[in-house]
């Protein structure tokens, strides 16, 4: 059963009196209790996609979609009151920018405890706050409880935010680059905690990351985005070991691998075009080493074989070509 279903979601921004698409008609779903990864280079629309699910897009963003449905609730039709109920209670988000969701004027422990009392009837909010603070790897939690956000390091603030997102054990946790700013041991601890949350309480997770290693460790399924499009989607092992799209192949080849002797064919040259420079056909055409005429004319549909989807006219030829090298 899908806990989240998104159909033809687009997000655009007005630039010089014209709207330009940053996310371009993407569809995906997340099954109950599963972890879905979203990868792609900076600017490909990962955060916007995540923010649209909780309706916290930047003010000028224009959202259109045929459906955003969470656990039977029509998100598109929900008003701000309804969304406030959902956020925290059922859907939590760990934001890429930790300061944006912490109140600078309230002690951090109190902020976590208030999240608890706002959504649950309990006399134990402070105790629950201290407990989750320990679980995200903070020491001396009694002291930290009484500090203000600016008194903490960036990594500690990030962990406070993670604690706040996890304390209510939401049905869906959206984690946008949750551990990028943290050092490796803390990162491992936090990832482990998210896995536990997922296993123990069945929390479904959308996990956004640049790091394919972390994605492999965490996710059941992965979406690869490029310029606001989903260009490939598959189960994690399938995607990593049987990638079809030249962009995914390039991303994987870009991971340093000391055992690989040959220089990769697939270093992705060039840069991602801006949203005002979107090509008419395939969004990856300007950087693809296998581009053909049809790629310049129309956008390839996301074609599925079983649960592996790829948006490329030439993926079968490309696979053959790679095998022959
Ligand atoms: N407030 C805004 N105004 C105008 N354009 C925006 C705004 N926010 C995002 N965009 C456009 O949308 C694109 C996608 O943004 P998004 O933040 O979703 O990227 P991302 O994949 O999360 O990148 P990163 O990995 O750097 O976090 C950006 O490249 C930018 O062109
Ligand atoms: Mg982002």
PDB file of C-alpha atoms in Angstrom, residues 1-301:
ATOM      1  CA  UNK A   1       0.000   0.000   0.000  1.00  0.00           C
ATOM      2  CA  UNK A   2       1.283   3.429  -0.932  1.00  0.00           C
ATOM      3  CA  UNK A   3       1.434   5.894   1.950  1.00  0.00           C
ATOM      4  CA  UNK A   4       2.342   8.683  -0.445  1.00  0.00           C
ATOM      5  CA  UNK A   5       1.371   9.040  -4.060  1.00  0.00           C
ATOM      6  CA  UNK A   6       2.486  11.956  -6.254  1.00  0.00           C
ATOM      7  CA  UNK A   7       1.234  12.369  -9.796  1.00  0.00           C
ATOM      8  CA  UNK A   8       2.505  14.885 -12.341  1.00  0.00           C
ATOM      9  CA  UNK A   9       3.957  17.314  -9.855  1.00  0.00           C
ATOM     10  CA  UNK A  10       5.410  20.495 -11.366  1.00  0.00           C
ATOM     11  CA  UNK A  11       6.935  23.488  -9.614  1.00  0.00           C
ATOM     12  CA  UNK A  12       7.801  26.676 -11.448  1.00  0.00           C
ATOM     13  CA  UNK A  13       9.124  30.149 -10.664  1.00  0.00           C
ATOM     14  CA  UNK A  14       8.438  33.492 -12.308  1.00  0.00           C
ATOM     15  CA  UNK A  15      11.519  35.025 -13.868  1.00  0.00           C
ATOM     16  CA  UNK A  16      11.070  38.160 -16.007  1.00  0.00           C
ATOM     17  CA  UNK A  17       7.299  37.712 -16.216  1.00  0.00           C
ATOM     18  CA  UNK A  18       7.557  34.119 -17.397  1.00  0.00           C
ATOM     19  CA  UNK A  19       7.246  30.875 -15.457  1.00  0.00           C
ATOM     20  CA  UNK A  20      10.105  28.398 -15.653  1.00  0.00           C
ATOM     21  CA  UNK A  21       9.830  24.823 -14.450  1.00  0.00           C
ATOM     22  CA  UNK A  22      12.172  23.685 -11.707  1.00  0.00           C
ATOM     23  CA  UNK A  23      10.306  20.390 -11.265  1.00  0.00           C
ATOM     24  CA  UNK A  24       8.724  18.961 -14.387  1.00  0.00           C
ATOM     25  CA  UNK A  25       5.742  16.588 -14.127  1.00  0.00           C
ATOM     26  CA  UNK A  26       7.197  13.970 -11.841  1.00  0.00           C
ATOM     27  CA  UNK A  27       5.262  11.002 -10.479  1.00  0.00           C
ATOM     28  CA  UNK A  28       6.305   8.599  -7.763  1.00  0.00           C
ATOM     29  CA  UNK A  29       4.936   6.706  -4.829  1.00  0.00           C
ATOM     30  CA  UNK A  30       6.246   5.479  -1.519  1.00  0.00           C
ATOM     31  CA  UNK A  31       5.023   2.266   0.059  1.00  0.00           C
ATOM     32  CA  UNK A  32       4.185   2.097   3.724  1.00  0.00           C
ATOM     33  CA  UNK A  33       7.244   1.540   5.889  1.00  0.00           C
ATOM     34  CA  UNK A  34       9.737   1.873   3.030  1.00  0.00           C
ATOM     35  CA  UNK A  35      12.694   4.190   2.549  1.00  0.00           C
ATOM     36  CA  UNK A  36      12.847   6.058  -0.755  1.00  0.00           C
ATOM     37  CA  UNK A  37      16.041   7.843  -1.762  1.00  0.00           C
ATOM     38  CA  UNK A  38      16.255  10.894  -4.021  1.00  0.00           C
ATOM     39  CA  UNK A  39      19.643  11.614  -5.616  1.00  0.00           C
ATOM     40  CA  UNK A  40      20.877  14.103  -8.170  1.00  0.00           C
ATOM     41  CA  UNK A  41      23.237  17.028  -8.566  1.00  0.00           C
ATOM     42  CA  UNK A  42      22.694  20.349  -6.857  1.00  0.00           C
ATOM     43  CA  UNK A  43      19.724  22.263  -8.248  1.00  0.00           C
ATOM     44  CA  UNK A  44      17.873  19.275  -9.745  1.00  0.00           C
ATOM     45  CA  UNK A  45      14.759  19.837  -7.613  1.00  0.00           C
ATOM     46  CA  UNK A  46      15.187  17.446  -4.686  1.00  0.00           C
ATOM     47  CA  UNK A  47      14.367  19.936  -1.928  1.00  0.00           C
ATOM     48  CA  UNK A  48      11.464  21.480  -3.856  1.00  0.00           C
ATOM     49  CA  UNK A  49       9.959  18.026  -4.356  1.00  0.00           C
ATOM     50  CA  UNK A  50      10.245  17.362  -0.617  1.00  0.00           C
ATOM     51  CA  UNK A  51       8.844  20.755   0.378  1.00  0.00           C
ATOM     52  CA  UNK A  52       5.838  20.368  -1.901  1.00  0.00           C
ATOM     53  CA  UNK A  53       4.699  17.312   0.095  1.00  0.00           C
ATOM     54  CA  UNK A  54       4.334  19.429   3.247  1.00  0.00           C
ATOM     55  CA  UNK A  55       3.328  22.562   1.316  1.00  0.00           C
ATOM     56  CA  UNK A  56       6.209  24.699   2.498  1.00  0.00           C
ATOM     57  CA  UNK A  57       7.473  25.902  -0.861  1.00  0.00           C
ATOM     58  CA  UNK A  58       9.085  29.340  -1.267  1.00  0.00           C
ATOM     59  CA  UNK A  59       6.380  32.052  -1.626  1.00  0.00           C
ATOM     60  CA  UNK A  60       6.778  32.600  -5.374  1.00  0.00           C
ATOM     61  CA  UNK A  61       6.763  28.946  -6.308  1.00  0.00           C
ATOM     62  CA  UNK A  62       3.810  27.752  -8.366  1.00  0.00           C
ATOM     63  CA  UNK A  63       2.795  24.161  -7.672  1.00  0.00           C
ATOM     64  CA  UNK A  64       0.595  22.117  -9.960  1.00  0.00           C
ATOM     65  CA  UNK A  65      -0.125  18.409  -9.696  1.00  0.00           C
ATOM     66  CA  UNK A  66      -2.772  15.864 -10.541  1.00  0.00           C
ATOM     67  CA  UNK A  67      -2.378  14.314  -7.119  1.00  0.00           C
ATOM     68  CA  UNK A  68      -0.444  14.498  -3.882  1.00  0.00           C
ATOM     69  CA  UNK A  69      -2.055  12.003  -1.578  1.00  0.00           C
ATOM     70  CA  UNK A  70      -0.720  11.096   1.861  1.00  0.00           C
ATOM     71  CA  UNK A  71      -2.321   8.262   3.808  1.00  0.00           C
ATOM     72  CA  UNK A  72      -5.747   9.006   2.315  1.00  0.00           C
ATOM     73  CA  UNK A  73      -5.444  12.788   2.755  1.00  0.00           C
ATOM     74  CA  UNK A  74      -5.579  14.976  -0.340  1.00  0.00           C
ATOM     75  CA  UNK A  75      -2.638  17.306   0.288  1.00  0.00           C
ATOM     76  CA  UNK A  76      -3.528  19.496  -2.673  1.00  0.00           C
ATOM     77  CA  UNK A  77      -6.923  20.273  -1.154  1.00  0.00           C
ATOM     78  CA  UNK A  78      -5.717  20.630   2.460  1.00  0.00           C
ATOM     79  CA  UNK A  79      -5.752  24.139   3.950  1.00  0.00           C
ATOM     80  CA  UNK A  80      -3.080  25.615   6.220  1.00  0.00           C
ATOM     81  CA  UNK A  81      -4.876  24.358   9.345  1.00  0.00           C
ATOM     82  CA  UNK A  82      -5.013  20.831   7.962  1.00  0.00           C
ATOM     83  CA  UNK A  83      -1.369  20.999   6.944  1.00  0.00           C
ATOM     84  CA  UNK A  84      -0.325  22.161  10.415  1.00  0.00           C
ATOM     85  CA  UNK A  85      -2.066  19.111  11.870  1.00  0.00           C
ATOM     86  CA  UNK A  86      -0.243  16.828   9.463  1.00  0.00           C
ATOM     87  CA  UNK A  87       3.172  18.408   9.965  1.00  0.00           C
ATOM     88  CA  UNK A  88       4.647  17.073  13.134  1.00  0.00           C
ATOM     89  CA  UNK A  89       1.867  14.597  13.853  1.00  0.00           C
ATOM     90  CA  UNK A  90       2.130  12.457  10.736  1.00  0.00           C
ATOM     91  CA  UNK A  91       4.847  13.998   8.572  1.00  0.00           C
ATOM     92  CA  UNK A  92       8.108  15.429   9.902  1.00  0.00           C
ATOM     93  CA  UNK A  93      10.873  17.016   7.941  1.00  0.00           C
ATOM     94  CA  UNK A  94      14.556  17.434   8.644  1.00  0.00           C
ATOM     95  CA  UNK A  95      15.502  20.536   6.676  1.00  0.00           C
ATOM     96  CA  UNK A  96      18.714  21.050   4.769  1.00  0.00           C
ATOM     97  CA  UNK A  97      19.222  24.343   6.663  1.00  0.00           C
ATOM     98  CA  UNK A  98      19.043  23.594  10.417  1.00  0.00           C
ATOM     99  CA  UNK A  99      18.544  27.187  11.558  1.00  0.00           C
ATOM    100  CA  UNK A 100      15.385  27.683   9.514  1.00  0.00           C
ATOM    101  CA  UNK A 101      13.301  25.416  11.729  1.00  0.00           C
ATOM    102  CA  UNK A 102      14.702  26.302  15.168  1.00  0.00           C
ATOM    103  CA  UNK A 103      13.349  29.238  17.106  1.00  0.00           C
ATOM    104  CA  UNK A 104      16.375  31.345  18.176  1.00  0.00           C
ATOM    105  CA  UNK A 105      14.567  32.637  21.274  1.00  0.00           C
ATOM    106  CA  UNK A 106      13.593  29.334  22.885  1.00  0.00           C
ATOM    107  CA  UNK A 107      15.896  26.898  24.661  1.00  0.00           C
ATOM    108  CA  UNK A 108      16.457  23.853  22.462  1.00  0.00           C
ATOM    109  CA  UNK A 109      15.243  21.257  24.979  1.00  0.00           C
ATOM    110  CA  UNK A 110      12.074  23.223  25.494  1.00  0.00           C
ATOM    111  CA  UNK A 111      11.534  23.367  21.730  1.00  0.00           C
ATOM    112  CA  UNK A 112      11.625  19.579  21.536  1.00  0.00           C
ATOM    113  CA  UNK A 113       9.374  19.223  24.596  1.00  0.00           C
ATOM    114  CA  UNK A 114       6.902  21.727  23.120  1.00  0.00           C
ATOM    115  CA  UNK A 115       6.733  19.669  19.934  1.00  0.00           C
ATOM    116  CA  UNK A 116       5.682  16.741  22.120  1.00  0.00           C
ATOM    117  CA  UNK A 117       3.046  18.625  24.152  1.00  0.00           C
ATOM    118  CA  UNK A 118       1.626  20.284  21.053  1.00  0.00           C
ATOM    119  CA  UNK A 119       0.753  16.913  19.566  1.00  0.00           C
ATOM    120  CA  UNK A 120       0.402  14.503  22.467  1.00  0.00           C
ATOM    121  CA  UNK A 121      -1.273  14.452  25.854  1.00  0.00           C
ATOM    122  CA  UNK A 122       1.620  13.736  28.213  1.00  0.00           C
ATOM    123  CA  UNK A 123       3.233  14.887  31.434  1.00  0.00           C
ATOM    124  CA  UNK A 124       6.544  13.469  30.351  1.00  0.00           C
ATOM    125  CA  UNK A 125       7.482  15.820  27.519  1.00  0.00           C
ATOM    126  CA  UNK A 126      10.744  16.968  29.116  1.00  0.00           C
ATOM    127  CA  UNK A 127      11.791  13.387  29.787  1.00  0.00           C
ATOM    128  CA  UNK A 128      10.985  12.372  26.220  1.00  0.00           C
ATOM    129  CA  UNK A 129      12.974  15.343  24.939  1.00  0.00           C
ATOM    130  CA  UNK A 130      16.014  14.392  27.015  1.00  0.00           C
ATOM    131  CA  UNK A 131      15.754  10.790  25.869  1.00  0.00           C
ATOM    132  CA  UNK A 132      15.669  11.598  22.146  1.00  0.00           C
ATOM    133  CA  UNK A 133      18.521  14.100  22.649  1.00  0.00           C
ATOM    134  CA  UNK A 134      20.627  11.252  24.027  1.00  0.00           C
ATOM    135  CA  UNK A 135      19.612   9.040  21.135  1.00  0.00           C
ATOM    136  CA  UNK A 136      20.851  11.516  18.523  1.00  0.00           C
ATOM    137  CA  UNK A 137      24.263  11.371  20.163  1.00  0.00           C
ATOM    138  CA  UNK A 138      24.291  14.508  22.317  1.00  0.00           C
ATOM    139  CA  UNK A 139      26.233  14.405  25.599  1.00  0.00           C
ATOM    140  CA  UNK A 140      25.373  16.334  28.768  1.00  0.00           C
ATOM    141  CA  UNK A 141      21.791  16.603  27.608  1.00  0.00           C
ATOM    142  CA  UNK A 142      20.637  18.261  30.843  1.00  0.00           C
ATOM    143  CA  UNK A 143      22.950  21.202  30.087  1.00  0.00           C
ATOM    144  CA  UNK A 144      22.150  21.358  26.396  1.00  0.00           C
ATOM    145  CA  UNK A 145      18.412  21.299  27.169  1.00  0.00           C
ATOM    146  CA  UNK A 146      18.746  24.815  28.615  1.00  0.00           C
ATOM    147  CA  UNK A 147      20.808  26.338  25.837  1.00  0.00           C
ATOM    148  CA  UNK A 148      19.673  28.537  22.966  1.00  0.00           C
ATOM    149  CA  UNK A 149      20.315  27.489  19.344  1.00  0.00           C
ATOM    150  CA  UNK A 150      23.116  30.061  18.833  1.00  0.00           C
ATOM    151  CA  UNK A 151      25.029  28.597  21.776  1.00  0.00           C
ATOM    152  CA  UNK A 152      25.402  25.253  19.993  1.00  0.00           C
ATOM    153  CA  UNK A 153      27.681  24.160  17.139  1.00  0.00           C
ATOM    154  CA  UNK A 154      26.207  23.548  13.681  1.00  0.00           C
ATOM    155  CA  UNK A 155      26.398  19.780  14.162  1.00  0.00           C
ATOM    156  CA  UNK A 156      24.635  19.980  17.518  1.00  0.00           C
ATOM    157  CA  UNK A 157      21.875  22.155  16.068  1.00  0.00           C
ATOM    158  CA  UNK A 158      21.428  19.639  13.268  1.00  0.00           C
ATOM    159  CA  UNK A 159      21.020  16.882  15.858  1.00  0.00           C
ATOM    160  CA  UNK A 160      18.471  18.933  17.806  1.00  0.00           C
ATOM    161  CA  UNK A 161      16.490  19.313  14.600  1.00  0.00           C
ATOM    162  CA  UNK A 162      16.731  15.602  13.874  1.00  0.00           C
ATOM    163  CA  UNK A 163      15.553  14.892  17.437  1.00  0.00           C
ATOM    164  CA  UNK A 164      12.602  17.221  16.936  1.00  0.00           C
ATOM    165  CA  UNK A 165      11.629  15.507  13.681  1.00  0.00           C
ATOM    166  CA  UNK A 166      11.838  12.026  15.187  1.00  0.00           C
ATOM    167  CA  UNK A 167      10.386  12.525  18.669  1.00  0.00           C
ATOM    168  CA  UNK A 168       6.763  12.057  17.573  1.00  0.00           C
ATOM    169  CA  UNK A 169       7.492   8.918  15.545  1.00  0.00           C
ATOM    170  CA  UNK A 170       5.789  10.218  12.399  1.00  0.00           C
ATOM    171  CA  UNK A 171       4.275   8.007   9.679  1.00  0.00           C
ATOM    172  CA  UNK A 172       6.504   9.777   7.147  1.00  0.00           C
ATOM    173  CA  UNK A 173       9.869  11.400   7.759  1.00  0.00           C
ATOM    174  CA  UNK A 174      11.351  13.571   5.042  1.00  0.00           C
ATOM    175  CA  UNK A 175      15.091  13.944   5.541  1.00  0.00           C
ATOM    176  CA  UNK A 176      16.778  16.479   3.256  1.00  0.00           C
ATOM    177  CA  UNK A 177      20.545  15.899   3.370  1.00  0.00           C
ATOM    178  CA  UNK A 178      20.168  15.167   7.084  1.00  0.00           C
ATOM    179  CA  UNK A 179      23.762  14.294   7.855  1.00  0.00           C
ATOM    180  CA  UNK A 180      25.811  16.158   5.248  1.00  0.00           C
ATOM    181  CA  UNK A 181      27.072  18.666   7.827  1.00  0.00           C
ATOM    182  CA  UNK A 182      27.980  16.062  10.447  1.00  0.00           C
ATOM    183  CA  UNK A 183      31.220  14.151  10.947  1.00  0.00           C
ATOM    184  CA  UNK A 184      31.368  10.498  10.000  1.00  0.00           C
ATOM    185  CA  UNK A 185      30.784   8.851  13.394  1.00  0.00           C
ATOM    186  CA  UNK A 186      27.797  11.051  14.228  1.00  0.00           C
ATOM    187  CA  UNK A 187      26.504  10.500  10.680  1.00  0.00           C
ATOM    188  CA  UNK A 188      26.579   6.725  11.192  1.00  0.00           C
ATOM    189  CA  UNK A 189      24.780   7.087  14.520  1.00  0.00           C
ATOM    190  CA  UNK A 190      21.999   9.234  13.025  1.00  0.00           C
ATOM    191  CA  UNK A 191      21.514   6.943  10.036  1.00  0.00           C
ATOM    192  CA  UNK A 192      21.277   4.014  12.392  1.00  0.00           C
ATOM    193  CA  UNK A 193      18.672   5.834  14.442  1.00  0.00           C
ATOM    194  CA  UNK A 194      16.583   6.518  11.346  1.00  0.00           C
ATOM    195  CA  UNK A 195      16.776   2.859  10.389  1.00  0.00           C
ATOM    196  CA  UNK A 196      15.585   1.936  13.886  1.00  0.00           C
ATOM    197  CA  UNK A 197      12.691   4.379  13.623  1.00  0.00           C
ATOM    198  CA  UNK A 198      11.802   2.804  10.311  1.00  0.00           C
ATOM    199  CA  UNK A 199      12.011  -0.776  11.596  1.00  0.00           C
ATOM    200  CA  UNK A 200      10.423  -0.331  15.016  1.00  0.00           C
ATOM    201  CA  UNK A 201       7.630   2.072  14.180  1.00  0.00           C
ATOM    202  CA  UNK A 202       7.216   1.537  10.437  1.00  0.00           C
ATOM    203  CA  UNK A 203       8.054   5.169   9.675  1.00  0.00           C
ATOM    204  CA  UNK A 204       8.342   5.615   5.917  1.00  0.00           C
ATOM    205  CA  UNK A 205      11.257   7.853   4.946  1.00  0.00           C
ATOM    206  CA  UNK A 206      12.120  10.037   1.977  1.00  0.00           C
ATOM    207  CA  UNK A 207      15.865  10.327   2.130  1.00  0.00           C
ATOM    208  CA  UNK A 208      17.560  13.002   0.047  1.00  0.00           C
ATOM    209  CA  UNK A 209      21.303  12.742  -0.418  1.00  0.00           C
ATOM    210  CA  UNK A 210      24.191  13.368  -2.790  1.00  0.00           C
ATOM    211  CA  UNK A 211      25.973  10.379  -1.350  1.00  0.00           C
ATOM    212  CA  UNK A 212      25.233   7.129  -3.181  1.00  0.00           C
ATOM    213  CA  UNK A 213      27.069   5.161  -0.479  1.00  0.00           C
ATOM    214  CA  UNK A 214      24.663   6.442   2.166  1.00  0.00           C
ATOM    215  CA  UNK A 215      21.719   5.889  -0.174  1.00  0.00           C
ATOM    216  CA  UNK A 216      22.777   2.270  -0.604  1.00  0.00           C
ATOM    217  CA  UNK A 217      22.961   1.797   3.136  1.00  0.00           C
ATOM    218  CA  UNK A 218      19.562   3.367   3.798  1.00  0.00           C
ATOM    219  CA  UNK A 219      17.109   3.027   0.935  1.00  0.00           C
ATOM    220  CA  UNK A 220      14.806   0.363  -0.489  1.00  0.00           C
ATOM    221  CA  UNK A 221      14.200   2.306  -3.686  1.00  0.00           C
ATOM    222  CA  UNK A 222      15.927   5.230  -5.385  1.00  0.00           C
ATOM    223  CA  UNK A 223      14.801   8.047  -7.659  1.00  0.00           C
ATOM    224  CA  UNK A 224      17.454   9.768  -9.757  1.00  0.00           C
ATOM    225  CA  UNK A 225      16.576  13.353 -10.672  1.00  0.00           C
ATOM    226  CA  UNK A 226      18.077  15.587 -13.314  1.00  0.00           C
ATOM    227  CA  UNK A 227      16.846  19.121 -14.008  1.00  0.00           C
ATOM    228  CA  UNK A 228      13.509  18.540 -12.346  1.00  0.00           C
ATOM    229  CA  UNK A 229      12.859  15.236 -14.092  1.00  0.00           C
ATOM    230  CA  UNK A 230      12.939  11.693 -12.779  1.00  0.00           C
ATOM    231  CA  UNK A 231      15.325  10.044 -15.212  1.00  0.00           C
ATOM    232  CA  UNK A 232      15.557   6.673 -13.479  1.00  0.00           C
ATOM    233  CA  UNK A 233      13.887   4.813 -10.634  1.00  0.00           C
ATOM    234  CA  UNK A 234      14.517   1.314  -9.307  1.00  0.00           C
ATOM    235  CA  UNK A 235      15.150  -0.799  -6.228  1.00  0.00           C
ATOM    236  CA  UNK A 236      18.435   0.284  -4.663  1.00  0.00           C
ATOM    237  CA  UNK A 237      20.571  -2.745  -5.545  1.00  0.00           C
ATOM    238  CA  UNK A 238      19.045  -2.893  -9.039  1.00  0.00           C
ATOM    239  CA  UNK A 239      19.798   0.777  -9.630  1.00  0.00           C
ATOM    240  CA  UNK A 240      23.355   0.592  -8.338  1.00  0.00           C
ATOM    241  CA  UNK A 241      24.302  -2.631 -10.090  1.00  0.00           C
ATOM    242  CA  UNK A 242      22.210  -2.382 -13.236  1.00  0.00           C
ATOM    243  CA  UNK A 243      21.932   1.334 -14.021  1.00  0.00           C
ATOM    244  CA  UNK A 244      20.336   2.130 -17.385  1.00  0.00           C
ATOM    245  CA  UNK A 245      20.379   5.883 -17.858  1.00  0.00           C
ATOM    246  CA  UNK A 246      23.662   7.461 -19.022  1.00  0.00           C
ATOM    247  CA  UNK A 247      23.343  10.060 -16.239  1.00  0.00           C
ATOM    248  CA  UNK A 248      23.026   7.396 -13.528  1.00  0.00           C
ATOM    249  CA  UNK A 249      25.910   5.467 -15.095  1.00  0.00           C
ATOM    250  CA  UNK A 250      27.921   8.704 -14.990  1.00  0.00           C
ATOM    251  CA  UNK A 251      27.035   9.413 -11.368  1.00  0.00           C
ATOM    252  CA  UNK A 252      28.122   5.918 -10.361  1.00  0.00           C
ATOM    253  CA  UNK A 253      31.317   6.141 -12.414  1.00  0.00           C
ATOM    254  CA  UNK A 254      32.157   9.419 -10.690  1.00  0.00           C
ATOM    255  CA  UNK A 255      32.555   7.592  -7.358  1.00  0.00           C
ATOM    256  CA  UNK A 256      36.295   6.991  -6.934  1.00  0.00           C
ATOM    257  CA  UNK A 257      37.080   3.291  -7.216  1.00  0.00           C
ATOM    258  CA  UNK A 258      40.746   2.357  -6.770  1.00  0.00           C
ATOM    259  CA  UNK A 259      40.251  -1.081  -8.335  1.00  0.00           C
ATOM    260  CA  UNK A 260      39.063   0.394 -11.631  1.00  0.00           C
ATOM    261  CA  UNK A 261      42.057   0.663 -13.954  1.00  0.00           C
ATOM    262  CA  UNK A 262      40.487   2.083 -17.081  1.00  0.00           C
ATOM    263  CA  UNK A 263      39.569   5.731 -17.113  1.00  0.00           C
ATOM    264  CA  UNK A 264      35.798   5.987 -17.187  1.00  0.00           C
ATOM    265  CA  UNK A 265      34.011   6.719 -20.442  1.00  0.00           C
ATOM    266  CA  UNK A 266      31.306   8.478 -18.523  1.00  0.00           C
ATOM    267  CA  UNK A 267      32.672  11.442 -16.672  1.00  0.00           C
ATOM    268  CA  UNK A 268      29.794  13.856 -17.100  1.00  0.00           C
ATOM    269  CA  UNK A 269      31.191  16.869 -18.903  1.00  0.00           C
ATOM    270  CA  UNK A 270      29.657  20.338 -18.803  1.00  0.00           C
ATOM    271  CA  UNK A 271      27.226  21.738 -16.247  1.00  0.00           C
ATOM    272  CA  UNK A 272      23.550  21.513 -15.440  1.00  0.00           C
ATOM    273  CA  UNK A 273      21.676  24.195 -17.437  1.00  0.00           C
ATOM    274  CA  UNK A 274      19.698  26.766 -15.411  1.00  0.00           C
ATOM    275  CA  UNK A 275      15.907  26.527 -15.309  1.00  0.00           C
ATOM    276  CA  UNK A 276      15.605  29.241 -17.968  1.00  0.00           C
ATOM    277  CA  UNK A 277      17.733  27.153 -20.338  1.00  0.00           C
ATOM    278  CA  UNK A 278      15.704  23.935 -20.279  1.00  0.00           C
ATOM    279  CA  UNK A 279      16.246  22.034 -23.562  1.00  0.00           C
ATOM    280  CA  UNK A 280      13.170  21.205 -25.638  1.00  0.00           C
ATOM    281  CA  UNK A 281      13.781  17.447 -25.670  1.00  0.00           C
ATOM    282  CA  UNK A 282      15.610  15.317 -23.124  1.00  0.00           C
ATOM    283  CA  UNK A 283      16.899  17.492 -20.283  1.00  0.00           C
ATOM    284  CA  UNK A 284      20.193  15.559 -20.207  1.00  0.00           C
ATOM    285  CA  UNK A 285      20.825  15.942 -23.980  1.00  0.00           C
ATOM    286  CA  UNK A 286      23.263  18.850 -23.601  1.00  0.00           C
ATOM    287  CA  UNK A 287      25.654  16.677 -21.583  1.00  0.00           C
ATOM    288  CA  UNK A 288      24.981  13.206 -22.930  1.00  0.00           C
ATOM    289  CA  UNK A 289      27.678  11.358 -24.886  1.00  0.00           C
ATOM    290  CA  UNK A 290      25.052   9.248 -26.661  1.00  0.00           C
ATOM    291  CA  UNK A 291      22.701  11.952 -27.881  1.00  0.00           C
ATOM    292  CA  UNK A 292      20.739  11.274 -31.063  1.00  0.00           C
ATOM    293  CA  UNK A 293      18.290  13.335 -33.083  1.00  0.00           C
ATOM    294  CA  UNK A 294      15.076  12.249 -31.286  1.00  0.00           C
ATOM    295  CA  UNK A 295      16.606  13.273 -27.930  1.00  0.00           C
ATOM    296  CA  UNK A 296      16.702  16.891 -29.106  1.00  0.00           C
ATOM    297  CA  UNK A 297      13.096  16.846 -30.311  1.00  0.00           C
ATOM    298  CA  UNK A 298      11.062  15.315 -27.512  1.00  0.00           C
ATOM    299  CA  UNK A 299      11.300  14.333 -23.919  1.00  0.00           C
ATOM    300  CA  UNK A 300      11.692  10.579 -23.391  1.00  0.00           C
ATOM    301  CA  UNK A 301       8.919   9.065 -21.245  1.00  0.00           C
TER     302      UNK A 301
END
